[in-house]
Short mmCIF file of C-alpha atoms and ligand atoms in Angstrom, two decimals:
data_model
loop_
_atom_site.label_atom_id
_atom_site.label_comp_id
_atom_site.label_asym_id
_atom_site.label_seq_id
_atom_site.Cartn_x
_atom_site.Cartn_y
_atom_site.Cartn_z
CA UNK V 1493 -4.83 -39.68 68.51
CA UNK V 1494 -2.36 -42.08 67.01
CA UNK V 1495 -5.22 -43.99 65.50
CA UNK V 1496 -6.59 -40.84 63.97
CA UNK V 1497 -3.28 -40.12 62.28
CA UNK V 1498 -3.14 -43.67 61.00
CA UNK V 1499 -6.69 -43.36 59.67
CA UNK V 1500 -5.90 -40.22 57.69
CA UNK V 1501 -2.86 -41.92 56.24
CA UNK V 1502 -4.92 -44.95 55.19
CA UNK V 1503 -7.62 -42.74 53.74
CA UNK V 1504 -4.99 -40.89 51.74
CA UNK V 1505 -3.49 -44.09 50.39
CA UNK V 1506 -6.93 -45.31 49.44
CA UNK V 1507 -7.88 -42.07 47.73
CA UNK V 1508 -4.65 -41.56 45.83
CA UNK V 1509 -5.25 -44.87 44.10
CA UNK V 1510 -8.76 -44.03 42.93
CA UNK V 1511 -8.59 -40.22 42.64
CA UNK V 1512 -5.41 -39.73 40.66
CA UNK V 1513 -7.23 -37.66 38.06
CA UNK V 1514 -8.14 -34.98 40.52
CA UNK V 1515 -4.91 -34.11 42.28
CA UNK V 1516 -6.01 -30.59 43.11
CA UNK V 1517 -9.13 -31.79 44.91
CA UNK V 1518 -7.05 -34.36 46.71
CA UNK V 1519 -4.53 -31.75 47.77
CA UNK V 1520 -7.26 -29.50 49.06
CA UNK V 1521 -8.94 -32.36 50.90
CA UNK V 1522 -5.82 -33.36 52.83
CA UNK V 1523 -3.54 -30.31 52.88
CA UNK V 1524 -6.01 -27.42 52.52
CA UNK V 1525 -6.64 -24.87 55.23
CA UNK V 1526 -9.64 -26.91 56.44
CA UNK V 1527 -8.22 -30.23 55.28
CA UNK V 1528 -7.61 -33.48 57.12
CA UNK V 1529 -4.06 -32.64 58.22
CA UNK V 1530 -5.11 -29.22 59.52
CA UNK V 1531 -7.81 -31.00 61.45
CA UNK V 1532 -5.22 -33.26 63.11
CA UNK V 1533 -3.16 -30.25 64.16
CA UNK V 1534 -6.34 -28.75 65.54
CA UNK V 1535 -6.98 -31.88 67.63
CA UNK V 1536 -3.58 -31.58 69.29
CA UNK V 1537 -5.10 -29.04 71.60
CA UNK V 1538 -6.90 -31.85 73.39
CA UNK V 1539 -3.87 -34.08 74.15
CA UNK V 1540 -1.68 -33.74 77.22
CA UNK V 1541 1.28 -31.42 76.84
CA UNK V 1542 3.91 -34.19 77.15
CA UNK V 1543 2.60 -35.93 74.06
CA UNK V 1544 2.19 -32.92 71.86
CA UNK V 1545 5.78 -32.80 70.67
CA UNK V 1546 5.77 -36.37 69.50
CA UNK V 1547 2.36 -36.12 67.91
CA UNK V 1548 3.29 -32.89 66.16
CA UNK V 1549 6.31 -34.60 64.65
CA UNK V 1550 4.18 -37.51 63.53
CA UNK V 1551 1.58 -35.28 61.90
CA UNK V 1552 4.33 -33.33 60.19
CA UNK V 1553 5.75 -36.56 58.89
CA UNK V 1554 2.34 -37.48 57.49
CA UNK V 1555 2.06 -34.04 55.95
CA UNK V 1556 5.43 -34.40 54.24
CA UNK V 1557 4.51 -37.86 53.07
CA UNK V 1558 1.28 -36.61 51.46
CA UNK V 1559 3.00 -33.58 49.92
CA UNK V 1560 5.68 -35.70 48.36
CA UNK V 1561 3.26 -38.27 47.00
CA UNK V 1562 1.05 -35.63 45.40
CA UNK V 1563 4.09 -33.71 44.11
CA UNK V 1564 5.43 -36.80 42.44
CA UNK V 1565 2.12 -37.57 40.78
CA UNK V 1566 1.80 -33.98 39.59
CA UNK V 1567 5.21 -34.11 38.02
CA UNK V 1568 4.40 -37.38 36.29
CA UNK V 1569 1.21 -35.94 34.89
CA UNK V 1570 2.96 -32.82 33.60
CA UNK V 1571 5.61 -34.84 31.81
CA UNK V 1572 2.92 -36.96 30.21
CA UNK V 1573 0.96 -33.92 29.06
CA UNK V 1574 4.08 -32.32 27.62
CA UNK V 1575 4.93 -35.44 25.67
CA UNK V 1576 1.42 -35.63 24.28
CA UNK V 1577 1.53 -31.97 23.28
CA UNK V 1578 4.84 -32.40 21.52
CA UNK V 1579 3.50 -35.40 19.67
CA UNK V 1580 0.55 -33.36 18.43
CA UNK V 1581 2.72 -30.40 17.42
CA UNK V 1582 5.18 -32.38 15.41
CA UNK V 1583 5.97 -30.69 12.09
CA UNK V 1584 6.30 -32.62 8.89
CA UNK V 1585 9.01 -30.59 7.19
CA UNK V 1586 8.74 -32.69 4.05
CA UNK V 1587 5.28 -31.29 3.18
CA UNK V 1588 5.58 -28.99 0.12
CA UNK V 1589 5.32 -25.24 0.96
CA UNK V 1590 2.59 -22.83 -0.10
CA UNK V 1591 3.60 -20.65 -3.03
CA UNK V 1592 2.62 -17.02 -2.44
CA UNK V 1593 1.10 -15.18 -5.39
CA UNK V 1594 3.14 -12.04 -6.08
CA UNK V 1595 1.35 -8.96 -7.26
CA UNK V 1596 2.87 -6.57 -9.79
CA UNK V 1597 2.55 -2.95 -10.84
CA UNK V 1598 -0.31 -2.17 -13.19
CA UNK V 1599 0.93 -1.69 -16.74
CA UNK V 1600 -0.01 2.01 -16.57
CA UNK V 1601 2.09 2.45 -13.42
CA UNK V 1602 4.96 0.63 -15.09
CA UNK V 1603 4.68 2.92 -18.11
CA UNK V 1604 4.61 6.06 -15.94
CA UNK V 1605 7.70 4.88 -14.10
CA UNK V 1606 9.49 4.26 -17.38
CA UNK V 1607 8.56 7.72 -18.68
CA UNK V 1608 9.73 9.33 -15.45
CA UNK V 1609 13.04 7.51 -15.52
CA UNK V 1610 13.80 8.63 -19.07
CA UNK V 1611 13.06 12.27 -18.32
CA UNK V 1612 14.90 12.15 -15.00
CA UNK V 1613 17.97 10.93 -16.85
CA UNK V 1614 17.60 13.91 -19.20
CA UNK V 1615 17.74 16.32 -16.26
CA UNK V 1616 14.00 16.96 -15.77
CA UNK V 1617 12.37 17.33 -12.36
CA UNK V 1618 9.02 15.77 -11.52
CA UNK V 1619 6.08 17.90 -10.42
CA UNK V 1620 2.55 17.08 -9.34
CA UNK V 1621 -0.68 19.03 -9.14
CA UNK V 1622 -4.21 18.55 -7.82
CA UNK V 1623 -6.80 16.49 -9.70
CA UNK V 1624 -9.51 18.81 -8.38
CA UNK V 1625 -8.30 21.94 -10.09
CA UNK V 1626 -9.34 25.57 -10.20
CA UNK V 1627 -10.90 26.83 -13.40
CA UNK V 1628 -8.21 29.51 -13.50
CA UNK V 1629 -5.36 27.00 -13.75
CA UNK V 1630 -7.13 24.55 -16.04
CA UNK V 1631 -8.31 27.22 -18.51
CA UNK V 1632 -7.89 30.96 -17.92
CA UNK V 1633 -4.18 31.06 -17.12
CA UNK V 1634 -3.62 28.80 -20.14
CA UNK V 1635 -5.03 31.47 -22.44
CA UNK V 1636 -8.45 29.80 -22.69
CA UNK V 1637 -10.96 32.46 -21.60
CA UNK V 1638 -14.49 31.60 -20.52
CA UNK V 1639 -16.20 31.72 -23.91
CA UNK V 1640 -13.31 30.47 -26.03
CA UNK V 1641 -14.45 27.65 -28.35
CA UNK V 1642 -11.41 25.57 -27.32
CA UNK V 1643 -13.16 24.97 -24.01
CA UNK V 1644 -16.03 23.12 -25.65
CA UNK V 1645 -14.38 19.70 -25.74
CA UNK V 1646 -13.20 20.00 -22.14
CA UNK V 1647 -16.15 21.75 -20.47
CA UNK V 1648 -16.95 18.65 -18.52
CA UNK V 1649 -16.78 17.77 -14.83
CA UNK V 1650 -17.51 20.96 -12.87
CA UNK V 1651 -17.63 21.05 -9.09
CA UNK V 1652 -18.76 23.80 -6.73
CA UNK V 1653 -17.04 27.17 -6.59
CA UNK V 1654 -15.07 27.36 -9.84
CA UNK V 1655 -13.50 23.95 -9.28
CA UNK V 1656 -13.42 21.09 -11.76
CA UNK V 1657 -11.76 17.74 -12.39
CA UNK V 1658 -8.73 18.73 -14.43
CA UNK V 1659 -9.06 17.89 -18.11
CA UNK V 1660 -5.33 18.05 -18.80
CA UNK V 1661 -2.00 18.20 -16.94
CA UNK V 1662 -1.21 21.64 -18.46
CA UNK V 1663 -2.39 23.51 -15.30
CA UNK V 1664 0.77 22.15 -13.66
CA UNK V 1665 2.73 24.34 -16.10
CA UNK V 1666 1.15 27.39 -14.49
CA UNK V 1667 1.55 26.12 -10.93
CA UNK V 1668 5.23 25.40 -11.58
CA UNK V 1669 5.97 28.79 -13.17
CA UNK V 1670 4.18 30.59 -10.32
CA UNK V 1671 6.41 28.82 -7.83
CA UNK V 1672 9.81 28.64 -9.52
CA UNK V 1673 11.89 31.00 -11.60
CA UNK V 1674 13.45 29.89 -14.91
CA UNK V 1675 15.37 27.86 -15.84
CA UNK V 1676 12.54 25.34 -15.51
CA UNK V 1677 12.72 21.79 -16.79
CA UNK V 1678 9.91 19.58 -15.49
CA UNK V 1679 7.51 16.84 -16.34
CA UNK V 1680 4.23 16.16 -14.54
CA UNK V 1681 2.35 12.91 -14.83
CA UNK V 1682 -1.20 12.67 -13.68
CA UNK V 1683 -4.76 11.57 -14.05
CA UNK V 1684 -7.18 13.66 -16.10
CA UNK V 1685 -10.93 13.56 -16.59
CA UNK V 1686 -13.18 14.31 -19.54
CA UNK V 1687 -16.80 13.48 -20.26
CA UNK V 1688 -15.82 11.24 -23.18
CA UNK V 1689 -18.15 8.32 -23.89
CA UNK V 1690 -16.01 5.16 -23.55
CA UNK V 1691 -14.90 3.46 -26.74
CA UNK V 1692 -11.71 1.73 -27.87
CA UNK V 1693 -9.78 5.02 -27.76
CA UNK V 1694 -11.64 7.15 -25.19
CA UNK V 1695 -12.30 6.81 -21.50
CA UNK V 1696 -13.50 9.40 -18.93
CA UNK V 1697 -10.29 8.81 -16.96
CA UNK V 1698 -6.86 8.89 -18.56
CA UNK V 1699 -3.30 9.98 -17.82
CA UNK V 1700 -1.01 12.54 -19.38
CA UNK V 1701 2.65 13.39 -19.14
CA UNK V 1702 3.16 17.11 -19.37
CA UNK V 1703 6.56 18.58 -20.19
CA UNK V 1704 7.67 22.17 -19.70
CA UNK V 1705 11.01 23.85 -20.34
CA UNK V 1706 11.49 27.60 -19.84
CA UNK V 1707 14.85 29.29 -20.22
CA UNK V 1708 16.71 31.81 -22.33
CA UNK V 1709 17.25 30.88 -25.99
CA UNK V 1710 14.79 28.01 -26.10
CA UNK V 1711 13.56 27.19 -29.59
CA UNK V 1712 11.40 24.69 -31.42
CA UNK V 1713 14.61 22.74 -32.13
CA UNK V 1714 14.91 21.97 -28.40
CA UNK V 1715 11.34 20.66 -28.37
CA UNK V 1716 12.05 18.44 -31.37
CA UNK V 1717 15.27 17.12 -29.86
CA UNK V 1718 13.65 16.42 -26.49
CA UNK V 1719 10.65 14.51 -27.84
CA UNK V 1720 12.78 12.71 -30.38
CA UNK V 1721 15.24 11.54 -27.69
CA UNK V 1722 12.38 10.44 -25.44
CA UNK V 1723 10.73 8.56 -28.32
CA UNK V 1724 13.86 6.65 -29.21
CA UNK V 1725 14.44 5.69 -25.57
CA UNK V 1726 10.83 4.63 -25.08
CA UNK V 1727 10.10 2.88 -28.38
CA UNK V 1728 13.46 2.13 -29.98
CA UNK V 1729 16.23 3.80 -31.96
CA UNK V 1730 14.46 3.66 -35.32
CA UNK V 1731 11.30 5.46 -34.18
CA UNK V 1732 10.76 9.10 -35.26
CA UNK V 1733 8.53 11.97 -34.17
CA UNK V 1734 6.49 13.99 -36.67
CA UNK V 1735 5.13 17.48 -35.97
CA UNK V 1736 1.91 18.59 -37.66
CA UNK V 1737 0.70 22.18 -37.26
CA UNK V 1738 -2.16 22.33 -34.80
CA UNK V 1739 -3.85 24.73 -32.43
CA UNK V 1740 -3.75 24.89 -28.63
CA UNK V 1741 -4.44 28.32 -27.09
CA UNK V 1742 -1.45 28.10 -24.72
CA UNK V 1743 1.23 27.48 -27.37
CA UNK V 1744 2.33 29.33 -30.47
CA UNK V 1745 3.24 27.72 -32.78
CA UNK V 1746 1.50 24.50 -31.83
CA UNK V 1747 1.83 21.00 -33.20
CA UNK V 1748 0.29 17.58 -33.00
CA UNK V 1749 2.96 14.94 -32.52
CA UNK V 1750 2.92 11.44 -33.95
CA UNK V 1751 5.43 8.62 -34.02
CA UNK V 1752 6.03 6.07 -36.74
CA UNK V 1753 5.58 2.78 -35.02
CA UNK V 1754 3.86 0.70 -37.68
CA UNK V 1755 2.10 3.71 -39.24
CA UNK V 1756 1.92 7.28 -37.87
CA UNK V 1757 0.26 7.27 -34.46
CA UNK V 1758 -0.79 10.45 -32.69
CA UNK V 1759 0.67 10.85 -29.18
CA UNK V 1760 -0.42 14.33 -28.09
CA UNK V 1761 0.13 18.05 -28.44
CA UNK V 1762 3.13 20.33 -28.16
CA UNK V 1763 4.41 23.80 -28.99
CA UNK V 1764 6.22 26.93 -27.86
CA UNK V 1765 4.73 28.39 -24.68
CA UNK V 1766 2.44 31.30 -25.67
CA UNK V 1767 3.69 34.77 -24.60
CA UNK V 1768 0.33 35.39 -22.88
CA UNK V 1769 0.91 32.35 -20.66
CA UNK V 1770 4.35 33.60 -19.66
CA UNK V 1771 2.86 37.04 -18.93
CA UNK V 1772 0.16 35.42 -16.76
CA UNK V 1773 2.85 34.11 -14.42
CA UNK V 1774 5.04 37.21 -14.54
CA UNK V 1775 7.76 35.89 -16.83
CA UNK V 1776 9.00 38.33 -19.48
CA UNK V 1777 8.47 36.69 -22.91
CA UNK V 1778 11.13 38.97 -24.39
CA UNK V 1779 13.70 37.45 -22.09
CA UNK V 1780 12.50 33.87 -21.77
CA UNK V 1781 11.01 31.30 -24.11
CA UNK V 1782 9.66 27.86 -23.45
CA UNK V 1783 8.26 24.73 -24.99
CA UNK V 1784 5.64 22.36 -23.68
CA UNK V 1785 4.12 19.05 -24.62
CA UNK V 1786 1.40 16.73 -23.36
CA UNK V 1787 1.31 13.08 -24.30
CA UNK V 1788 -1.17 10.39 -23.29
CA UNK V 1789 0.19 7.67 -21.02
CA UNK V 1790 -2.46 5.21 -22.22
CA UNK V 1791 -1.45 6.04 -25.80
CA UNK V 1792 2.19 5.34 -25.05
CA UNK V 1793 1.36 1.99 -23.43
CA UNK V 1794 -1.12 0.98 -26.14
CA UNK V 1795 1.43 1.62 -28.87
CA UNK V 1796 4.37 0.08 -27.08
CA UNK V 1797 2.59 -3.06 -25.90
CA UNK V 1798 0.14 -3.39 -28.77
CA UNK V 1799 -2.99 -2.98 -26.63
CA UNK V 1800 -6.04 -2.54 -28.86
CA UNK V 1801 -8.58 -1.04 -26.43
CA UNK V 1802 -8.12 1.65 -23.74
CA UNK V 1803 -10.91 0.10 -21.64
CA UNK V 1804 -8.67 -2.87 -20.89
CA UNK V 1805 -6.61 -0.70 -18.51
CA UNK V 1806 -9.61 -0.13 -16.28
CA UNK V 1807 -11.32 -3.52 -16.26
CA UNK V 1808 -9.05 -5.25 -13.73
CA UNK V 1809 -9.22 -8.44 -15.78
CA UNK V 1810 -6.37 -10.62 -14.52
CA UNK V 1811 -5.99 -12.28 -17.92
CA UNK V 1812 -4.97 -8.87 -19.23
CA UNK V 1813 -2.99 -7.66 -16.21
CA UNK V 1814 -0.96 -10.86 -15.78
CA UNK V 1815 0.55 -10.40 -19.23
CA UNK V 1816 2.56 -7.48 -17.89
CA UNK V 1817 3.96 -9.00 -14.70
N1 LIG Z 2016 -2.98 19.76 -22.83
C1 LIG Z 2016 -3.13 19.47 -24.24
C2 LIG Z 2016 -4.27 18.46 -24.38
O1 LIG Z 2016 -4.65 17.82 -23.44
C3 LIG Z 2016 -1.86 18.91 -24.84
C4 LIG Z 2016 -0.75 19.91 -24.90
C5 LIG Z 2016 0.15 20.07 -23.88
C6 LIG Z 2016 -0.58 20.71 -26.01
C7 LIG Z 2016 1.18 20.95 -23.94
C8 LIG Z 2016 0.44 21.62 -26.11
C9 LIG Z 2016 1.31 21.74 -25.06
O2 LIG Z 2016 -4.82 18.31 -25.46
#
């Protein structure tokens, strides 16, 4: 039995020299449930009782010896692996960083924000309305009945069931007056759609800013003052607004509005809210008056930033967009 123990010890010392790479196999081979050491314990059954104690101690000693040796090697290997890993993961903090490309708001979004801020500072609230609009709000309620010639230019993108892509932001006037009682002082900015063939000044998609004020004692003078103040804030102190008589079914009187910014440039329509429109939403035109206006956002941006072609807004050409970062 003693010889057997000695043999296992020798075998272990032999193997640990050659098999260092496979410590787990080695551990299993000697210390596993069916390993060499377990085998020795098993053999103890066959030795006389008096010797068992001594032999047991000896086998235990061998077991401890093997455990320690393998444990030490394992530790050594782990330290080595860690060091190698650290070496690989070393950071060179002197390498120049990567510069991230910042995006920016589209020039139309910037312009809309600017417009909103000016009107907010003048005490206006901001409203929104749906782009898929009901015929009633886009036309009828605005005093444009079904066969009125004023519909011609805007009889464009119809959808099912008396719905259409709104051709103007004026329907938000109606939606606002249905919901709130005067005094009303709002603007509404939004996207509009018309079947206009694209050229330098037309595009099937465009944006408008609608303004609406309804209160007692509102006159054309208030409209002039409001648009004139906005114009000076948007384009500069020296810039003026001009009103030319014009026709829109939902205002009376109505006017085209232009600004003098290197020549007179048309910005949109305006006027005093038509009594029929007020009646349509249950406001008494004898008691209340209002003014309204609708200017093109693209127009405002084109004039202010000297942009020659409306199609540039929708091309996503970075050479154009980056100029407004
Ligand atoms: N909605 C009109 C248009 O698109 C502009 C307008 C708005 C005119 C408000 C008068 C009052 O042409």
